[in-house]
Amino acid sequence: MSDGAAQDETPNVLGISLGSAYSAIAVLDREGRATCIANEDGDRQTPSYVAFLAEEEAFQFAGTQAKAQAVRNPANTITRFRNLLGRSFDDPVVRKAAGLSRAKLVEAADGRPAYVVQCRGEELQVTPRDAMAKLLVQLRSSAEAYTGRPVTGAVLAVPANASDAYRAELASAAREAGVTVLRVVSEPAAAALAFGGSADVRSSSPGGDRNIAVVDLGAAGFDVSVLAVRGGIYTTLAAAHDDTVGGDAIDELLVKHFASEFKRKNARDCDTLDPKASSKLRNAVEVTKKTLTLSASAACHVEALADGIDFSTNLNKLRFDMLTAKVFAKCADIVEETAKKAGLKPTEVDEVRTTLICPSLATSLLQILLVGGCSRIPKLISKLRGVFAASKIRNDVESDEAIACGCAAEAALLAVLPDAELTLTDADTLAPHLKVDTPLPVMRSVTFRKTADQTAVYIAVYEGEPPAPADSRETEGGDEDVVERKEDGKEDPCTPPHRELVAELVLDLLPQGKETSIEVIFNVDAKGLLKVTARSTDGKTVSASVAAR
């Protein structure tokens, strides 16, 4: 078989990041590395816009062409629809969006929000799910044009606080767009993979274990997630979200500043701009903001901003920092508070004590991973360095590409990573605890040794509260068994208190006369199905499955 034929048989899997303002697509290159790809317009970031035209034959657009319609056709251009997925019209988030949207937002017959647009002379209602489906069609088309092959599947990222309704509507939109969803991952986990998590998954040494904070300053809000990485397993320790700070909030500050500047120069008030002029100013503000991440000053120019008068001015970084000081101070406070909530002290970042996941780890390392287009703004980085050690702040991955690349890396793990490389061995813990809020899917394992005289091993799996410290204690004479009293007053040494037995396994016919290692693997899939597998070093295996409860 030729190399070309083999390449054609390779699954064409995408990693997709769906942002409020921009979306990104990542694929795996020939070496298996995740890389973001450009769309048909040569941009690696595709605007999360959908637009409709009232009369023209080409009546709908998504992506870059749709954003161009925001100035000429604002009433029929839908933006910032991602965070409305799975919400009712009465939701405060929807109410806030209705006040900001140029396209009219109304309550649909099913109680969901819907945009009212004109298309080919008719009035249409377009739900956020509908808009997402059209955006996904555009992203899939861009990927197929780039790779020259049909897309066979995709790993999608969702916000850390995404509800079940959000996930359901996203899955529905993907089906309508012809995108097969292989897995849905949280944005913080995807970002962690992009910053090198795949290497840590393959590492079984304790040195790969660490705590990380994913700081995501996007258009619609600010998100912080503190994750524990243990043997390649990502567990959320604490998270926070604030929609009062973000790229849109920064843009609003700049819009007000430039409106005041225009009034000062021209003695004309532009506080109430028409939709077309407002869109032009906001587009110019976005360019100015991006320029200031790399330059000491940036120009802002808008033709015919108000009353036919052109507007042109400059903004230096010092003035920008003054205008946005409260935003970035709040961001730093949120990161610090979230780290403390997770049991980490920012001032002791090199020697952070944690017993939340793995009691045998006395210290761990906290890294700050910067994600989201606005996280590259120098003022945010300087604020974080005032709290955390500068060497622990990482922005070595493109902040607006990290999530998409992490999704693509997850696709690679799904395809090629052996199960054995996903184990977590902790000699101090007989069985790992999976917390209620542990992200799914998840896999963990524990390894122990049987004694030479044992020919069988009994394994019990329980669901419920972990034992209190007093349940397992060491006396001068050795380890004291955990004991629970039955109703008849007799002692039952086998049943831990406050827990329900969900599975039992017996691994028998083990060789007598020598010690043997036993590995117990706990695998919970995305739907909550638990599979427990016990296997010995001589090849004996036994498994049990437990449905989602």
mmCIF file of N, CA and C in Angstrom, residues 103-169:
data_model
loop_
_atom_site.group_PDB
_atom_site.id
_atom_site.type_symbol
_atom_site.label_atom_id
_atom_site.label_comp_id
_atom_site.label_asym_id
_atom_site.label_seq_id
_atom_site.Cartn_x
_atom_site.Cartn_y
_atom_site.Cartn_z
ATOM 1 N N ALA A 103 -28.776 42.085 16.943
ATOM 2 C CA ALA A 103 -29.894 41.307 16.416
ATOM 3 C C ALA A 103 -30.923 41.141 17.530
ATOM 4 N N LYS A 104 -32.183 41.259 17.180
ATOM 5 C CA LYS A 104 -33.249 41.192 18.178
ATOM 6 C C LYS A 104 -33.327 39.799 18.779
ATOM 7 N N LEU A 105 -33.381 39.733 20.102
ATOM 8 C CA LEU A 105 -33.442 38.461 20.811
ATOM 9 C C LEU A 105 -34.793 38.351 21.502
ATOM 10 N N VAL A 106 -35.541 37.293 21.187
ATOM 11 C CA VAL A 106 -36.898 37.122 21.714
ATOM 12 C C VAL A 106 -37.034 35.731 22.332
ATOM 13 N N GLU A 107 -38.195 35.504 22.956
ATOM 14 C CA GLU A 107 -38.491 34.196 23.530
ATOM 15 C C GLU A 107 -39.202 33.337 22.499
ATOM 16 N N ALA A 108 -38.641 32.172 22.208
ATOM 17 C CA ALA A 108 -39.251 31.251 21.251
ATOM 18 C C ALA A 108 -40.410 30.512 21.911
ATOM 19 N N ALA A 109 -41.137 29.745 21.123
ATOM 20 C CA ALA A 109 -42.318 29.041 21.626
ATOM 21 C C ALA A 109 -41.971 28.049 22.729
ATOM 22 N N ASP A 110 -40.760 27.501 22.700
ATOM 23 C CA ASP A 110 -40.366 26.521 23.711
ATOM 24 C C ASP A 110 -39.705 27.149 24.927
ATOM 25 N N GLY A 111 -39.737 28.493 25.008
ATOM 26 C CA GLY A 111 -39.143 29.180 26.140
ATOM 27 C C GLY A 111 -37.669 29.453 26.006
ATOM 28 N N ARG A 112 -37.079 29.037 24.895
ATOM 29 C CA ARG A 112 -35.661 29.279 24.648
ATOM 30 C C ARG A 112 -35.477 30.632 23.971
ATOM 31 N N PRO A 113 -34.269 31.187 24.031
ATOM 32 C CA PRO A 113 -34.008 32.428 23.299
ATOM 33 C C PRO A 113 -33.874 32.165 21.809
ATOM 34 N N ALA A 114 -34.222 33.151 21.006
ATOM 35 C CA ALA A 114 -34.086 33.046 19.547
ATOM 36 C C ALA A 114 -33.841 34.434 18.982
ATOM 37 N N TYR A 115 -32.966 34.511 17.990
ATOM 38 C CA TYR A 115 -32.703 35.767 17.292
ATOM 39 C C TYR A 115 -33.696 35.913 16.145
ATOM 40 N N VAL A 116 -34.178 37.124 15.946
ATOM 41 C CA VAL A 116 -35.086 37.413 14.837
ATOM 42 C C VAL A 116 -34.286 38.107 13.746
ATOM 43 N N VAL A 117 -34.226 37.498 12.560
ATOM 44 C CA VAL A 117 -33.464 38.058 11.445
ATOM 45 C C VAL A 117 -34.326 38.048 10.192
ATOM 46 N N GLN A 118 -33.929 38.871 9.237
ATOM 47 C CA GLN A 118 -34.578 38.904 7.929
ATOM 48 C C GLN A 118 -33.733 38.105 6.950
ATOM 49 N N CYS A 119 -34.359 37.174 6.258
ATOM 50 C CA CYS A 119 -33.636 36.325 5.316
ATOM 51 C C CYS A 119 -34.511 36.069 4.103
ATOM 52 N N ARG A 120 -34.046 36.521 2.933
ATOM 53 C CA ARG A 120 -34.785 36.362 1.677
ATOM 54 C C ARG A 120 -36.213 36.880 1.785
ATOM 55 N N GLY A 121 -36.332 38.016 2.418
ATOM 56 C CA GLY A 121 -37.634 38.659 2.518
ATOM 57 C C GLY A 121 -38.543 38.095 3.589
ATOM 58 N N GLU A 122 -38.060 37.119 4.348
ATOM 59 C CA GLU A 122 -38.879 36.519 5.396
ATOM 60 C C GLU A 122 -38.222 36.712 6.758
ATOM 61 N N GLU A 123 -39.060 36.701 7.789
ATOM 62 C CA GLU A 123 -38.557 36.803 9.152
ATOM 63 C C GLU A 123 -38.300 35.401 9.700
ATOM 64 N N LEU A 124 -37.095 35.185 10.186
ATOM 65 C CA LEU A 124 -36.721 33.884 10.728
ATOM 66 C C LEU A 124 -36.361 34.007 12.197
ATOM 67 N N GLN A 125 -36.603 32.927 12.934
ATOM 68 C CA GLN A 125 -36.103 32.819 14.298
ATOM 69 C C GLN A 125 -34.945 31.821 14.299
ATOM 70 N N VAL A 126 -33.801 32.283 14.767
ATOM 71 C CA VAL A 126 -32.587 31.461 14.786
ATOM 72 C C VAL A 126 -32.161 31.283 16.239
ATOM 73 N N THR A 127 -32.196 30.065 16.729
ATOM 74 C CA THR A 127 -31.797 29.799 18.106
ATOM 75 C C THR A 127 -30.271 29.758 18.212
ATOM 76 N N PRO A 128 -29.727 29.898 19.419
ATOM 77 C CA PRO A 128 -28.280 29.736 19.578
ATOM 78 C C PRO A 128 -27.780 28.386 19.066
ATOM 79 N N ARG A 129 -28.585 27.331 19.231
ATOM 80 C CA ARG A 129 -28.205 26.022 18.701
ATOM 81 C C ARG A 129 -28.110 26.056 17.181
ATOM 82 N N ASP A 130 -29.071 26.734 16.534
ATOM 83 C CA ASP A 130 -29.037 26.865 15.077
ATOM 84 C C ASP A 130 -27.782 27.611 14.628
ATOM 85 N N ALA A 131 -27.475 28.703 15.336
ATOM 86 C CA ALA A 131 -26.293 29.492 14.986
ATOM 87 C C ALA A 131 -25.018 28.672 15.169
ATOM 88 N N MET A 132 -24.965 27.890 16.242
ATOM 89 C CA MET A 132 -23.786 27.055 16.477
ATOM 90 C C MET A 132 -23.635 26.012 15.380
ATOM 91 N N ALA A 133 -24.737 25.444 14.931
ATOM 92 C CA ALA A 133 -24.674 24.454 13.853
ATOM 93 C C ALA A 133 -24.098 25.069 12.584
ATOM 94 N N LYS A 134 -24.510 26.291 12.261
ATOM 95 C CA LYS A 134 -24.002 26.955 11.056
ATOM 96 C C LYS A 134 -22.516 27.277 11.196
ATOM 97 N N LEU A 135 -22.089 27.660 12.405
ATOM 98 C CA LEU A 135 -20.664 27.913 12.622
ATOM 99 C C LEU A 135 -19.861 26.622 12.485
ATOM 100 N N LEU A 136 -20.374 25.530 13.019
ATOM 101 C CA LEU A 136 -19.670 24.248 12.915
ATOM 102 C C LEU A 136 -19.578 23.764 11.473
ATOM 103 N N VAL A 137 -20.608 24.037 10.675
ATOM 104 C CA VAL A 137 -20.541 23.705 9.247
ATOM 105 C C VAL A 137 -19.378 24.448 8.600
ATOM 106 N N GLN A 138 -19.233 25.734 8.935
ATOM 107 C CA GLN A 138 -18.145 26.537 8.379
ATOM 108 C C GLN A 138 -16.783 26.001 8.827
ATOM 109 N N LEU A 139 -16.658 25.653 10.104
ATOM 110 C CA LEU A 139 -15.389 25.137 10.614
ATOM 111 C C LEU A 139 -15.043 23.793 9.975
ATOM 112 N N ARG A 140 -16.035 22.935 9.828
ATOM 113 C CA ARG A 140 -15.796 21.642 9.174
ATOM 114 C C ARG A 140 -15.366 21.843 7.727
ATOM 115 N N SER A 141 -16.027 22.771 7.029
ATOM 116 C CA SER A 141 -15.682 23.057 5.642
ATOM 117 C C SER A 141 -14.249 23.578 5.525
ATOM 118 N N SER A 142 -13.857 24.455 6.443
ATOM 119 C CA SER A 142 -12.492 24.987 6.430
ATOM 120 C C SER A 142 -11.473 23.875 6.644
ATOM 121 N N ALA A 143 -11.770 22.967 7.563
ATOM 122 C CA ALA A 143 -10.846 21.866 7.844
ATOM 123 C C ALA A 143 -10.722 20.929 6.652
ATOM 124 N N GLU A 144 -11.837 20.648 5.994
ATOM 125 C CA GLU A 144 -11.796 19.748 4.840
ATOM 126 C C GLU A 144 -11.070 20.394 3.667
ATOM 127 N N ALA A 145 -11.225 21.718 3.524
ATOM 128 C CA ALA A 145 -10.499 22.415 2.464
ATOM 129 C C ALA A 145 -8.995 22.392 2.731
ATOM 130 N N TYR A 146 -8.620 22.477 3.995
ATOM 131 C CA TYR A 146 -7.200 22.495 4.367
ATOM 132 C C TYR A 146 -6.574 21.112 4.236
ATOM 133 N N THR A 147 -7.267 20.088 4.711
ATOM 134 C CA THR A 147 -6.697 18.738 4.717
ATOM 135 C C THR A 147 -6.943 17.983 3.421
ATOM 136 N N GLY A 148 -7.950 18.405 2.655
ATOM 137 C CA GLY A 148 -8.285 17.704 1.426
ATOM 138 C C GLY A 148 -8.998 16.391 1.645
ATOM 139 N N ARG A 149 -9.499 16.162 2.856
ATOM 140 C CA ARG A 149 -10.192 14.915 3.172
ATOM 141 C C ARG A 149 -11.409 15.202 4.037
ATOM 142 N N PRO A 150 -12.421 14.341 3.991
ATOM 143 C CA PRO A 150 -13.588 14.529 4.859
ATOM 144 C C PRO A 150 -13.198 14.406 6.331
ATOM 145 N N VAL A 151 -13.850 15.175 7.168
ATOM 146 C CA VAL A 151 -13.626 15.097 8.609
ATOM 147 C C VAL A 151 -14.348 13.870 9.154
ATOM 148 N N THR A 152 -13.633 13.041 9.897
ATOM 149 C CA THR A 152 -14.236 11.817 10.434
ATOM 150 C C THR A 152 -14.704 11.968 11.873
ATOM 151 N N GLY A 153 -14.272 13.005 12.546
ATOM 152 C CA GLY A 153 -14.699 13.198 13.929
ATOM 153 C C GLY A 153 -14.008 14.399 14.536
ATOM 154 N N ALA A 154 -14.469 14.798 15.714
ATOM 155 C CA ALA A 154 -13.892 15.965 16.374
ATOM 156 C C ALA A 154 -14.005 15.826 17.881
ATOM 157 N N VAL A 155 -13.033 16.389 18.562
ATOM 158 C CA VAL A 155 -13.087 16.556 20.011
ATOM 159 C C VAL A 155 -13.406 18.022 20.265
ATOM 160 N N LEU A 156 -14.477 18.284 20.992
ATOM 161 C CA LEU A 156 -14.934 19.646 21.240
ATOM 162 C C LEU A 156 -14.644 20.044 22.683
ATOM 163 N N ALA A 157 -14.351 21.318 22.879
ATOM 164 C CA ALA A 157 -14.141 21.846 24.227
ATOM 165 C C ALA A 157 -15.364 22.629 24.667
ATOM 166 N N VAL A 158 -15.677 22.526 25.945
ATOM 167 C CA VAL A 158 -16.790 23.285 26.523
ATOM 168 C C VAL A 158 -16.274 24.022 27.746
ATOM 169 N N PRO A 159 -16.925 25.122 28.133
ATOM 170 C CA PRO A 159 -16.506 25.830 29.344
ATOM 171 C C PRO A 159 -16.547 24.916 30.561
ATOM 172 N N ALA A 160 -15.741 25.246 31.556
ATOM 173 C CA ALA A 160 -15.679 24.415 32.757
ATOM 174 C C ALA A 160 -17.022 24.336 33.466
ATOM 175 N N ASN A 161 -17.837 25.392 33.341
ATOM 176 C CA ASN A 161 -19.134 25.419 34.022
ATOM 177 C C ASN A 161 -20.288 25.056 33.094
ATOM 178 N N ALA A 162 -20.002 24.402 31.974
ATOM 179 C CA ALA A 162 -21.057 24.059 31.016
ATOM 180 C C ALA A 162 -22.064 23.102 31.647
ATOM 181 N N SER A 163 -23.340 23.400 31.464
ATOM 182 C CA SER A 163 -24.407 22.572 32.024
ATOM 183 C C SER A 163 -24.686 21.384 31.110
ATOM 184 N N ASP A 164 -25.485 20.446 31.613
ATOM 185 C CA ASP A 164 -25.895 19.311 30.783
ATOM 186 C C ASP A 164 -26.701 19.795 29.583
ATOM 187 N N ALA A 165 -27.535 20.826 29.796
ATOM 188 C CA ALA A 165 -28.336 21.370 28.695
ATOM 189 C C ALA A 165 -27.439 21.993 27.635
ATOM 190 N N TYR A 166 -26.372 22.656 28.066
ATOM 191 C CA TYR A 166 -25.396 23.229 27.129
ATOM 192 C C TYR A 166 -24.787 22.119 26.280
ATOM 193 N N ARG A 167 -24.335 21.065 26.934
ATOM 194 C CA ARG A 167 -23.698 19.957 26.226
ATOM 195 C C ARG A 167 -24.665 19.289 25.255
ATOM 196 N N ALA A 168 -25.926 19.160 25.681
ATOM 197 C CA ALA A 168 -26.918 18.515 24.818
ATOM 198 C C ALA A 168 -27.172 19.340 23.562
ATOM 199 N N GLU A 169 -27.295 20.655 23.708
ATOM 200 C CA GLU A 169 -27.538 21.505 22.541
ATOM 201 C C GLU A 169 -26.315 21.564 21.639
#
